[in-house]
PDB file of C-alpha atoms in Angstrom:
ATOM      1  CA  UNK A  21     -35.823  -2.213  28.966  1.00 57.00           C
ATOM      2  CA  UNK A  22     -35.397  -2.394  24.856  1.00 68.00           C
ATOM      3  CA  UNK A  23     -33.739  -5.646  23.835  1.00 73.00           C
ATOM      4  CA  UNK A  24     -31.066  -3.291  22.345  1.00 72.00           C
ATOM      5  CA  UNK A  25     -30.750  -1.539  25.543  1.00 78.00           C
ATOM      6  CA  UNK A  26     -30.317  -5.413  27.358  1.00 78.00           C
ATOM      7  CA  UNK A  27     -27.999  -6.621  24.738  1.00 88.00           C
ATOM      8  CA  UNK A  28     -25.670  -3.212  25.318  1.00 90.00           C
ATOM      9  CA  UNK A  29     -26.080  -3.175  28.919  1.00 92.00           C
ATOM     10  CA  UNK A  30     -25.012  -7.049  29.120  1.00 92.00           C
ATOM     11  CA  UNK A  31     -22.085  -6.231  26.510  1.00 94.00           C
ATOM     12  CA  UNK A  32     -21.287  -3.338  28.660  1.00 95.00           C
ATOM     13  CA  UNK A  33     -20.793  -5.718  31.913  1.00 95.00           C
ATOM     14  CA  UNK A  34     -18.666  -8.498  29.629  1.00 94.00           C
ATOM     15  CA  UNK A  35     -16.422  -5.488  28.894  1.00 96.00           C
ATOM     16  CA  UNK A  36     -15.851  -4.273  32.150  1.00 96.00           C
ATOM     17  CA  UNK A  37     -15.535  -8.322  33.608  1.00 95.00           C
ATOM     18  CA  UNK A  38     -12.568  -8.426  30.736  1.00 95.00           C
ATOM     19  CA  UNK A  39     -10.810  -5.464  32.196  1.00 95.00           C
ATOM     20  CA  UNK A  40     -12.131  -2.077  30.467  1.00 97.00           C
ATOM     21  CA  UNK A  41     -12.938   0.335  33.204  1.00 96.00           C
ATOM     22  CA  UNK A  42     -14.424   3.962  33.145  1.00 97.00           C
ATOM     23  CA  UNK A  43     -12.033   6.801  31.629  1.00 97.00           C
ATOM     24  CA  UNK A  44      -9.934   4.208  29.453  1.00 98.00           C
ATOM     25  CA  UNK A  45      -8.834   4.737  25.875  1.00 98.00           C
ATOM     26  CA  UNK A  46      -9.535   1.649  23.831  1.00 98.00           C
ATOM     27  CA  UNK A  47      -8.237   0.651  20.549  1.00 98.00           C
ATOM     28  CA  UNK A  48     -10.936  -2.409  18.978  1.00 98.00           C
ATOM     29  CA  UNK A  49     -10.337  -4.702  16.320  1.00 98.00           C
ATOM     30  CA  UNK A  50     -13.604  -6.662  15.758  1.00 96.00           C
ATOM     31  CA  UNK A  51     -14.794  -8.874  13.093  1.00 95.00           C
ATOM     32  CA  UNK A  52     -18.404  -9.544  13.794  1.00 94.00           C
ATOM     33  CA  UNK A  53     -19.240 -12.280  10.717  1.00 89.00           C
ATOM     34  CA  UNK A  54     -20.613 -15.500  12.711  1.00 87.00           C
ATOM     35  CA  UNK A  55     -21.128 -13.736  16.142  1.00 90.00           C
ATOM     36  CA  UNK A  56     -24.614 -12.835  16.256  1.00 89.00           C
ATOM     37  CA  UNK A  57     -23.461  -9.366  17.676  1.00 93.00           C
ATOM     38  CA  UNK A  58     -24.561  -6.234  16.296  1.00 94.00           C
ATOM     39  CA  UNK A  59     -22.362  -3.569  15.479  1.00 96.00           C
ATOM     40  CA  UNK A  60     -24.274  -0.578  16.991  1.00 96.00           C
ATOM     41  CA  UNK A  61     -25.251  -2.503  20.149  1.00 95.00           C
ATOM     42  CA  UNK A  62     -21.413  -3.368  20.576  1.00 97.00           C
ATOM     43  CA  UNK A  63     -20.533   0.336  20.015  1.00 97.00           C
ATOM     44  CA  UNK A  64     -22.582   1.671  22.744  1.00 97.00           C
ATOM     45  CA  UNK A  65     -21.524  -1.053  25.252  1.00 97.00           C
ATOM     46  CA  UNK A  66     -17.792  -0.052  24.466  1.00 98.00           C
ATOM     47  CA  UNK A  67     -19.055   3.396  25.020  1.00 98.00           C
ATOM     48  CA  UNK A  68     -21.078   2.734  27.858  1.00 97.00           C
ATOM     49  CA  UNK A  69     -17.740   0.454  29.194  1.00 97.00           C
ATOM     50  CA  UNK A  70     -15.225   2.953  28.960  1.00 98.00           C
ATOM     51  CA  UNK A  71     -17.816   5.953  30.344  1.00 97.00           C
ATOM     52  CA  UNK A  72     -18.273   9.959  29.332  1.00 97.00           C
ATOM     53  CA  UNK A  73     -14.593  10.544  29.750  1.00 97.00           C
ATOM     54  CA  UNK A  74     -13.489   7.976  28.035  1.00 98.00           C
ATOM     55  CA  UNK A  75     -12.115   7.494  24.070  1.00 98.00           C
ATOM     56  CA  UNK A  76     -13.513   4.296  21.604  1.00 98.00           C
ATOM     57  CA  UNK A  77     -11.068   4.601  18.281  1.00 98.00           C
ATOM     58  CA  UNK A  78     -11.174   2.582  15.539  1.00 98.00           C
ATOM     59  CA  UNK A  79      -9.223   1.729  12.730  1.00 98.00           C
ATOM     60  CA  UNK A  80     -10.743   2.951   9.367  1.00 98.00           C
ATOM     61  CA  UNK A  81      -8.721   2.246   6.632  1.00 96.00           C
ATOM     62  CA  UNK A  82      -9.149   2.741   3.200  1.00 94.00           C
ATOM     63  CA  UNK A  83      -5.784   0.917   1.451  1.00 88.00           C
ATOM     64  CA  UNK A  84      -8.089   0.471  -1.611  1.00 88.00           C
ATOM     65  CA  UNK A  85      -6.992   4.163  -2.360  1.00 89.00           C
ATOM     66  CA  UNK A  86      -4.329   3.699  -4.038  1.00 88.00           C
ATOM     67  CA  UNK A  87      -2.290   1.635  -7.036  1.00 87.00           C
ATOM     68  CA  UNK A  88       0.268   0.580  -4.675  1.00 84.00           C
ATOM     69  CA  UNK A  89      -1.656  -1.416  -2.376  1.00 82.00           C
ATOM     70  CA  UNK A  90      -2.452  -4.883  -2.593  1.00 83.00           C
ATOM     71  CA  UNK A  91      -6.268  -4.438  -2.335  1.00 81.00           C
ATOM     72  CA  UNK A  92      -5.758  -1.893  -5.533  1.00 83.00           C
ATOM     73  CA  UNK A  93      -3.927  -5.228  -6.861  1.00 82.00           C
ATOM     74  CA  UNK A  94      -7.053  -7.333  -6.247  1.00 85.00           C
ATOM     75  CA  UNK A  95      -9.789  -5.034  -7.598  1.00 84.00           C
ATOM     76  CA  UNK A  96      -7.901  -4.691 -11.258  1.00 81.00           C
ATOM     77  CA  UNK A  97      -6.941  -8.591 -10.740  1.00 84.00           C
ATOM     78  CA  UNK A  98      -7.590  -9.796 -14.941  1.00 84.00           C
ATOM     79  CA  UNK A  99      -8.281  -6.462 -16.338  1.00 84.00           C
ATOM     80  CA  UNK A 100      -6.414  -5.616 -18.948  1.00 87.00           C
ATOM     81  CA  UNK A 101      -3.769  -2.923 -18.884  1.00 83.00           C
ATOM     82  CA  UNK A 102      -6.937  -0.101 -21.164  1.00 86.00           C
ATOM     83  CA  UNK A 103      -9.146  -1.373 -18.337  1.00 86.00           C
ATOM     84  CA  UNK A 104      -6.999  -1.602 -15.284  1.00 84.00           C
ATOM     85  CA  UNK A 105      -6.084   2.726 -16.390  1.00 84.00           C
ATOM     86  CA  UNK A 106      -9.600   3.155 -17.060  1.00 87.00           C
ATOM     87  CA  UNK A 107      -9.912   2.482 -13.592  1.00 87.00           C
ATOM     88  CA  UNK A 108      -7.398   4.132 -11.595  1.00 85.00           C
ATOM     89  CA  UNK A 109      -8.455   7.111 -13.478  1.00 85.00           C
ATOM     90  CA  UNK A 110     -12.340   7.157 -12.010  1.00 85.00           C
ATOM     91  CA  UNK A 111     -11.237   6.518  -8.848  1.00 88.00           C
ATOM     92  CA  UNK A 112     -12.773   9.075  -5.849  1.00 89.00           C
ATOM     93  CA  UNK A 113     -10.211  10.897  -4.296  1.00 92.00           C
ATOM     94  CA  UNK A 114      -9.962  10.271  -0.281  1.00 93.00           C
ATOM     95  CA  UNK A 115     -12.899  12.494   1.807  1.00 94.00           C
ATOM     96  CA  UNK A 116     -12.582  11.413   5.576  1.00 94.00           C
ATOM     97  CA  UNK A 117     -16.323  13.040   5.694  1.00 94.00           C
ATOM     98  CA  UNK A 118     -17.914  10.207   3.475  1.00 94.00           C
ATOM     99  CA  UNK A 119     -15.734   7.840   2.134  1.00 95.00           C
ATOM    100  CA  UNK A 120     -17.298   4.291   4.208  1.00 94.00           C
ATOM    101  CA  UNK A 121     -14.114   1.584   5.424  1.00 94.00           C
ATOM    102  CA  UNK A 122     -16.344  -0.888   4.516  1.00 85.00           C
ATOM    103  CA  UNK A 123     -13.722  -3.175   4.389  1.00 90.00           C
ATOM    104  CA  UNK A 124     -12.981  -2.726   8.450  1.00 93.00           C
ATOM    105  CA  UNK A 125     -15.995  -4.400   9.284  1.00 93.00           C
ATOM    106  CA  UNK A 126     -19.252  -3.287  10.682  1.00 95.00           C
ATOM    107  CA  UNK A 127     -18.373  -1.766  13.710  1.00 97.00           C
ATOM    108  CA  UNK A 128     -15.754   0.385  12.059  1.00 97.00           C
ATOM    109  CA  UNK A 129     -18.792   1.908   9.808  1.00 97.00           C
ATOM    110  CA  UNK A 130     -20.781   1.847  13.210  1.00 98.00           C
ATOM    111  CA  UNK A 131     -17.807   3.809  14.440  1.00 98.00           C
ATOM    112  CA  UNK A 132     -17.376   6.575  11.667  1.00 98.00           C
ATOM    113  CA  UNK A 133     -20.855   7.224  10.904  1.00 97.00           C
ATOM    114  CA  UNK A 134     -22.009   8.246  14.247  1.00 98.00           C
ATOM    115  CA  UNK A 135     -23.050  11.571  15.625  1.00 96.00           C
ATOM    116  CA  UNK A 136     -20.187  13.098  17.099  1.00 96.00           C
ATOM    117  CA  UNK A 137     -17.364  11.153  15.518  1.00 98.00           C
ATOM    118  CA  UNK A 138     -14.221  12.115  14.460  1.00 98.00           C
ATOM    119  CA  UNK A 139     -11.524  11.219  11.737  1.00 98.00           C
ATOM    120  CA  UNK A 140      -8.361  11.381  11.422  1.00 98.00           C
ATOM    121  CA  UNK A 141      -7.178  12.046   7.371  1.00 96.00           C
ATOM    122  CA  UNK A 142      -4.756  10.098   6.256  1.00 97.00           C
ATOM    123  CA  UNK A 143      -6.139   8.474   2.840  1.00 95.00           C
ATOM    124  CA  UNK A 144      -5.082   5.388   3.189  1.00 95.00           C
ATOM    125  CA  UNK A 145      -5.191   4.287   6.922  1.00 97.00           C
ATOM    126  CA  UNK A 146      -7.479   6.503   8.853  1.00 98.00           C
ATOM    127  CA  UNK A 147      -8.743   6.353  12.312  1.00 98.00           C
ATOM    128  CA  UNK A 148     -12.479   7.270  13.283  1.00 98.00           C
ATOM    129  CA  UNK A 149     -13.238   7.862  17.226  1.00 98.00           C
ATOM    130  CA  UNK A 150     -15.655   8.847  19.847  1.00 98.00           C
ATOM    131  CA  UNK A 151     -15.484  10.464  23.215  1.00 98.00           C
ATOM    132  CA  UNK A 152     -13.669  12.738  25.277  1.00 97.00           C
ATOM    133  CA  UNK A 153     -10.541  12.667  23.540  1.00 98.00           C
ATOM    134  CA  UNK A 154     -10.870  10.994  20.183  1.00 98.00           C
ATOM    135  CA  UNK A 155     -10.311  14.999  18.614  1.00 97.00           C
ATOM    136  CA  UNK A 156      -7.218  15.330  20.468  1.00 97.00           C
ATOM    137  CA  UNK A 157      -5.723  11.784  19.566  1.00 98.00           C
ATOM    138  CA  UNK A 158      -6.628  11.894  15.731  1.00 98.00           C
ATOM    139  CA  UNK A 159      -5.560  15.551  15.229  1.00 97.00           C
ATOM    140  CA  UNK A 160      -2.578  14.333  13.603  1.00 96.00           C
ATOM    141  CA  UNK A 161      -1.753  12.286  10.734  1.00 97.00           C
ATOM    142  CA  UNK A 162       0.166  13.590   8.019  1.00 96.00           C
ATOM    143  CA  UNK A 163       0.623  11.062   4.638  1.00 95.00           C
ATOM    144  CA  UNK A 164       4.185  10.620   5.273  1.00 95.00           C
ATOM    145  CA  UNK A 165       3.014   8.510   8.479  1.00 97.00           C
ATOM    146  CA  UNK A 166       0.804   6.518   8.409  1.00 97.00           C
ATOM    147  CA  UNK A 167       1.794   4.635  11.649  1.00 98.00           C
ATOM    148  CA  UNK A 168       4.466   6.665  12.706  1.00 97.00           C
ATOM    149  CA  UNK A 169       5.083   9.123  15.735  1.00 97.00           C
ATOM    150  CA  UNK A 170       3.388  11.698  14.219  1.00 97.00           C
ATOM    151  CA  UNK A 171       0.300   9.145  13.816  1.00 98.00           C
ATOM    152  CA  UNK A 172      -2.937   8.933  16.019  1.00 98.00           C
ATOM    153  CA  UNK A 173      -1.154   5.062  16.976  1.00 98.00           C
ATOM    154  CA  UNK A 174       1.379   7.043  18.590  1.00 98.00           C
ATOM    155  CA  UNK A 175      -0.667   8.984  19.783  1.00 98.00           C
ATOM    156  CA  UNK A 176      -2.909   6.477  21.347  1.00 98.00           C
ATOM    157  CA  UNK A 177       0.325   4.649  22.629  1.00 98.00           C
ATOM    158  CA  UNK A 178       1.624   7.798  24.476  1.00 98.00           C
ATOM    159  CA  UNK A 179      -1.986   8.148  25.883  1.00 98.00           C
ATOM    160  CA  UNK A 180      -1.596   4.840  27.453  1.00 98.00           C
ATOM    161  CA  UNK A 181      -4.731   3.520  25.464  1.00 98.00           C
ATOM    162  CA  UNK A 182      -5.499  -0.349  25.555  1.00 98.00           C
ATOM    163  CA  UNK A 183      -6.222  -2.677  22.526  1.00 98.00           C
ATOM    164  CA  UNK A 184      -9.481  -4.629  22.115  1.00 98.00           C
ATOM    165  CA  UNK A 185      -9.948  -7.875  19.493  1.00 97.00           C
ATOM    166  CA  UNK A 186     -12.637  -9.041  19.266  1.00 97.00           C
ATOM    167  CA  UNK A 187     -13.435 -12.183  17.251  1.00 96.00           C
ATOM    168  CA  UNK A 188      -9.528 -12.007  15.346  1.00 96.00           C
ATOM    169  CA  UNK A 189      -6.303 -12.600  15.811  1.00 95.00           C
ATOM    170  CA  UNK A 190      -2.694 -10.629  16.286  1.00 96.00           C
ATOM    171  CA  UNK A 191      -2.169 -10.769  12.406  1.00 96.00           C
ATOM    172  CA  UNK A 192      -4.594  -7.743  11.965  1.00 96.00           C
ATOM    173  CA  UNK A 193      -2.883  -6.244  15.142  1.00 97.00           C
ATOM    174  CA  UNK A 194      -2.464  -2.415  14.105  1.00 98.00           C
ATOM    175  CA  UNK A 195      -0.180  -1.564  17.073  1.00 98.00           C
ATOM    176  CA  UNK A 196       2.555  -3.853  15.983  1.00 98.00           C
ATOM    177  CA  UNK A 197       3.100  -1.295  13.058  1.00 98.00           C
ATOM    178  CA  UNK A 198       4.388   1.584  15.618  1.00 98.00           C
ATOM    179  CA  UNK A 199       7.016  -1.192  16.264  1.00 98.00           C
ATOM    180  CA  UNK A 200       8.373  -0.808  12.407  1.00 97.00           C
ATOM    181  CA  UNK A 201       9.119   2.646  12.704  1.00 97.00           C
ATOM    182  CA  UNK A 202      10.901   2.243  15.731  1.00 97.00           C
ATOM    183  CA  UNK A 203      13.214  -0.482  14.614  1.00 95.00           C
ATOM    184  CA  UNK A 204      13.846   1.282  11.234  1.00 92.00           C
ATOM    185  CA  UNK A 205      12.179  -0.890   8.462  1.00 91.00           C
ATOM    186  CA  UNK A 206      13.199   0.505   4.966  1.00 92.00           C
ATOM    187  CA  UNK A 207      10.863   3.081   3.068  1.00 93.00           C
ATOM    188  CA  UNK A 208       9.110   2.582   0.058  1.00 94.00           C
ATOM    189  CA  UNK A 209       6.660   5.174  -2.135  1.00 95.00           C
ATOM    190  CA  UNK A 210       3.368   5.320  -1.814  1.00 94.00           C
ATOM    191  CA  UNK A 211       0.710   6.327  -4.140  1.00 92.00           C
ATOM    192  CA  UNK A 212      -2.792   7.656  -3.394  1.00 93.00           C
ATOM    193  CA  UNK A 213      -6.134  10.068  -4.659  1.00 92.00           C
ATOM    194  CA  UNK A 214      -6.671  12.729  -2.638  1.00 92.00           C
ATOM    195  CA  UNK A 215      -8.924  16.164  -2.841  1.00 88.00           C
ATOM    196  CA  UNK A 216      -7.029  19.034  -5.042  1.00 85.00           C
ATOM    197  CA  UNK A 217      -7.049  22.538  -5.905  1.00 83.00           C
ATOM    198  CA  UNK A 218      -9.043  21.351  -9.238  1.00 82.00           C
ATOM    199  CA  UNK A 219     -10.770  18.067  -7.670  1.00 84.00           C
ATOM    200  CA  UNK A 220      -8.615  14.506  -7.418  1.00 87.00           C
ATOM    201  CA  UNK A 221      -5.645  14.515  -7.835  1.00 90.00           C
ATOM    202  CA  UNK A 222      -2.652  11.762  -7.234  1.00 93.00           C
ATOM    203  CA  UNK A 223       0.194  12.300  -4.883  1.00 93.00           C
ATOM    204  CA  UNK A 224       3.208  10.161  -3.898  1.00 94.00           C
ATOM    205  CA  UNK A 225       4.886  10.040  -1.183  1.00 95.00           C
ATOM    206  CA  UNK A 226       7.421   7.477   0.926  1.00 96.00           C
ATOM    207  CA  UNK A 227       6.879   6.182   4.216  1.00 96.00           C
ATOM    208  CA  UNK A 228       8.063   3.041   5.968  1.00 95.00           C
ATOM    209  CA  UNK A 229       7.147  -0.022   4.332  1.00 94.00           C
ATOM    210  CA  UNK A 230       4.818  -2.054   6.408  1.00 95.00           C
ATOM    211  CA  UNK A 231       4.547  -5.495   6.602  1.00 95.00           C
ATOM    212  CA  UNK A 232       2.143  -7.800   8.773  1.00 96.00           C
ATOM    213  CA  UNK A 233       3.493 -11.358   7.389  1.00 95.00           C
ATOM    214  CA  UNK A 234       4.930 -11.714  10.518  1.00 96.00           C
ATOM    215  CA  UNK A 235       2.369  -9.807  13.428  1.00 97.00           C
ATOM    216  CA  UNK A 236       0.831 -13.650  14.047  1.00 97.00           C
ATOM    217  CA  UNK A 237       4.721 -14.507  15.142  1.00 96.00           C
ATOM    218  CA  UNK A 238       4.641 -11.996  16.904  1.00 97.00           C
ATOM    219  CA  UNK A 239       1.274 -12.155  18.738  1.00 96.00           C
ATOM    220  CA  UNK A 240       1.878 -16.159  19.667  1.00 94.00           C
ATOM    221  CA  UNK A 241       5.602 -15.024  21.475  1.00 95.00           C
ATOM    222  CA  UNK A 242       3.322 -11.772  22.888  1.00 94.00           C
ATOM    223  CA  UNK A 243       0.419 -14.003  24.629  1.00 81.00           C
ATOM    224  CA  UNK A 244       0.066 -15.039  28.062  1.00 78.00           C
ATOM    225  CA  UNK A 245       0.266 -12.591  31.570  1.00 72.00           C
ATOM    226  CA  UNK A 246       0.204  -9.397  29.494  1.00 85.00           C
ATOM    227  CA  UNK A 247      -3.043 -10.008  28.153  1.00 89.00           C
ATOM    228  CA  UNK A 248      -6.614 -10.356  29.391  1.00 93.00           C
ATOM    229  CA  UNK A 249      -8.833 -13.327  27.786  1.00 93.00           C
ATOM    230  CA  UNK A 250     -12.303 -14.091  28.049  1.00 92.00           C
ATOM    231  CA  UNK A 251     -15.673 -14.406  26.213  1.00 91.00           C
ATOM    232  CA  UNK A 252     -17.804 -11.739  24.904  1.00 91.00           C
ATOM    233  CA  UNK A 253     -20.998 -11.717  23.524  1.00 84.00           C
ATOM    234  CA  UNK A 254     -20.233 -15.930  22.469  1.00 85.00           C
ATOM    235  CA  UNK A 255     -17.212 -15.085  20.915  1.00 92.00           C
ATOM    236  CA  UNK A 256     -12.989 -14.145  22.202  1.00 94.00           C
ATOM    237  CA  UNK A 257     -12.372 -11.351  23.067  1.00 96.00           C
ATOM    238  CA  UNK A 258      -8.961  -9.854  24.691  1.00 96.00           C
ATOM    239  CA  UNK A 259      -7.677  -6.996  26.244  1.00 97.00           C
ATOM    240  CA  UNK A 260      -3.998  -5.613  26.470  1.00 97.00           C
ATOM    241  CA  UNK A 261      -1.799  -2.424  27.079  1.00 97.00           C
ATOM    242  CA  UNK A 262      -1.013  -0.966  23.200  1.00 98.00           C
ATOM    243  CA  UNK A 263       1.926   0.003  25.209  1.00 97.00           C
ATOM    244  CA  UNK A 264       3.227  -3.605  26.019  1.00 97.00           C
ATOM    245  CA  UNK A 265       2.560  -4.588  22.637  1.00 97.00           C
ATOM    246  CA  UNK A 266       4.601  -1.947  20.872  1.00 98.00           C
ATOM    247  CA  UNK A 267       7.605  -2.684  23.405  1.00 97.00           C
ATOM    248  CA  UNK A 268       7.233  -6.338  22.736  1.00 97.00           C
ATOM    249  CA  UNK A 269       7.007  -6.089  19.107  1.00 97.00           C
ATOM    250  CA  UNK A 270      10.370  -3.590  18.876  1.00 97.00           C
ATOM    251  CA  UNK A 271      12.482  -6.390  20.767  1.00 96.00           C
ATOM    252  CA  UNK A 272      11.241  -9.332  18.754  1.00 97.00           C
ATOM    253  CA  UNK A 273      11.846  -7.079  15.147  1.00 97.00           C
ATOM    254  CA  UNK A 274      15.248  -6.347  16.367  1.00 95.00           C
ATOM    255  CA  UNK A 275      15.667  -9.855  16.940  1.00 95.00           C
ATOM    256  CA  UNK A 276      13.763 -11.115  14.532  1.00 94.00           C
ATOM    257  CA  UNK A 277      14.130  -9.279  11.098  1.00 91.00           C
ATOM    258  CA  UNK A 278      16.309  -9.537   8.904  1.00 78.00           C
ATOM    259  CA  UNK A 279      16.731  -6.160   6.677  1.00 62.00           C
ATOM    260  CA  UNK A 280      17.004  -4.134  10.742  1.00 51.00           C
ATOM    261  CA  UNK A 281      20.417  -2.461  10.744  1.00 50.00           C
ATOM    262  CA  UNK A 282      21.224  -3.208  14.146  1.00 44.00           C
ATOM    263  CA  UNK A 283      24.929  -1.222  13.877  1.00 39.00           C
TER     264      UNK A 283
END
């Protein structure tokens, strides 16, 4: 047995002990820096733990593919208006088959580039997946629904997926975004660059105004007997139901976000 196979099998046992089961659909957030975990080995361990009938999904976001995002603002920070305009003019269009999601970490890239991987088509917040239900769950992702009822996130909710967070906190818990749609968060405009009939072109659309600034507080109120927490490869991991997380966030936002209309 090679070291990689032994590491994979050891991690798979750890995932099973944490509570992941064969046939599960699991959305994974992971930050592997400083953990010593290898992305490909962890990916294969996750697939081993959920088995041939299970499905692994990761965020494959490309938020920098925009001129309305904070990621883009960081990229052009310090540029003159002329330099920023030139940078914008040369930004490549999103291509679900080739555009990297390097900002999402090594595990996400490992899933996205794996043989047989499926990726949703949203140019800013796509998801990538492997396994039996990946194609089904990621098939619908309209431009005007980053994380709404016609997005993969809602499909994961309907599929009773589980969320696994490895070495990250609730501040990056994407599941909470679905609650923003269900509590009537206000709309805003977005712009991003996509493939058009004549090459790269910019498109503008409206969607919910996304705000993750209170996600850590929402997670702090969620922690407890609704999650399974343990060690995986020497780092902290937590596993919980996406339905529990979203339903909790709906209640929390309704009670604590001032912009929500409660009439």
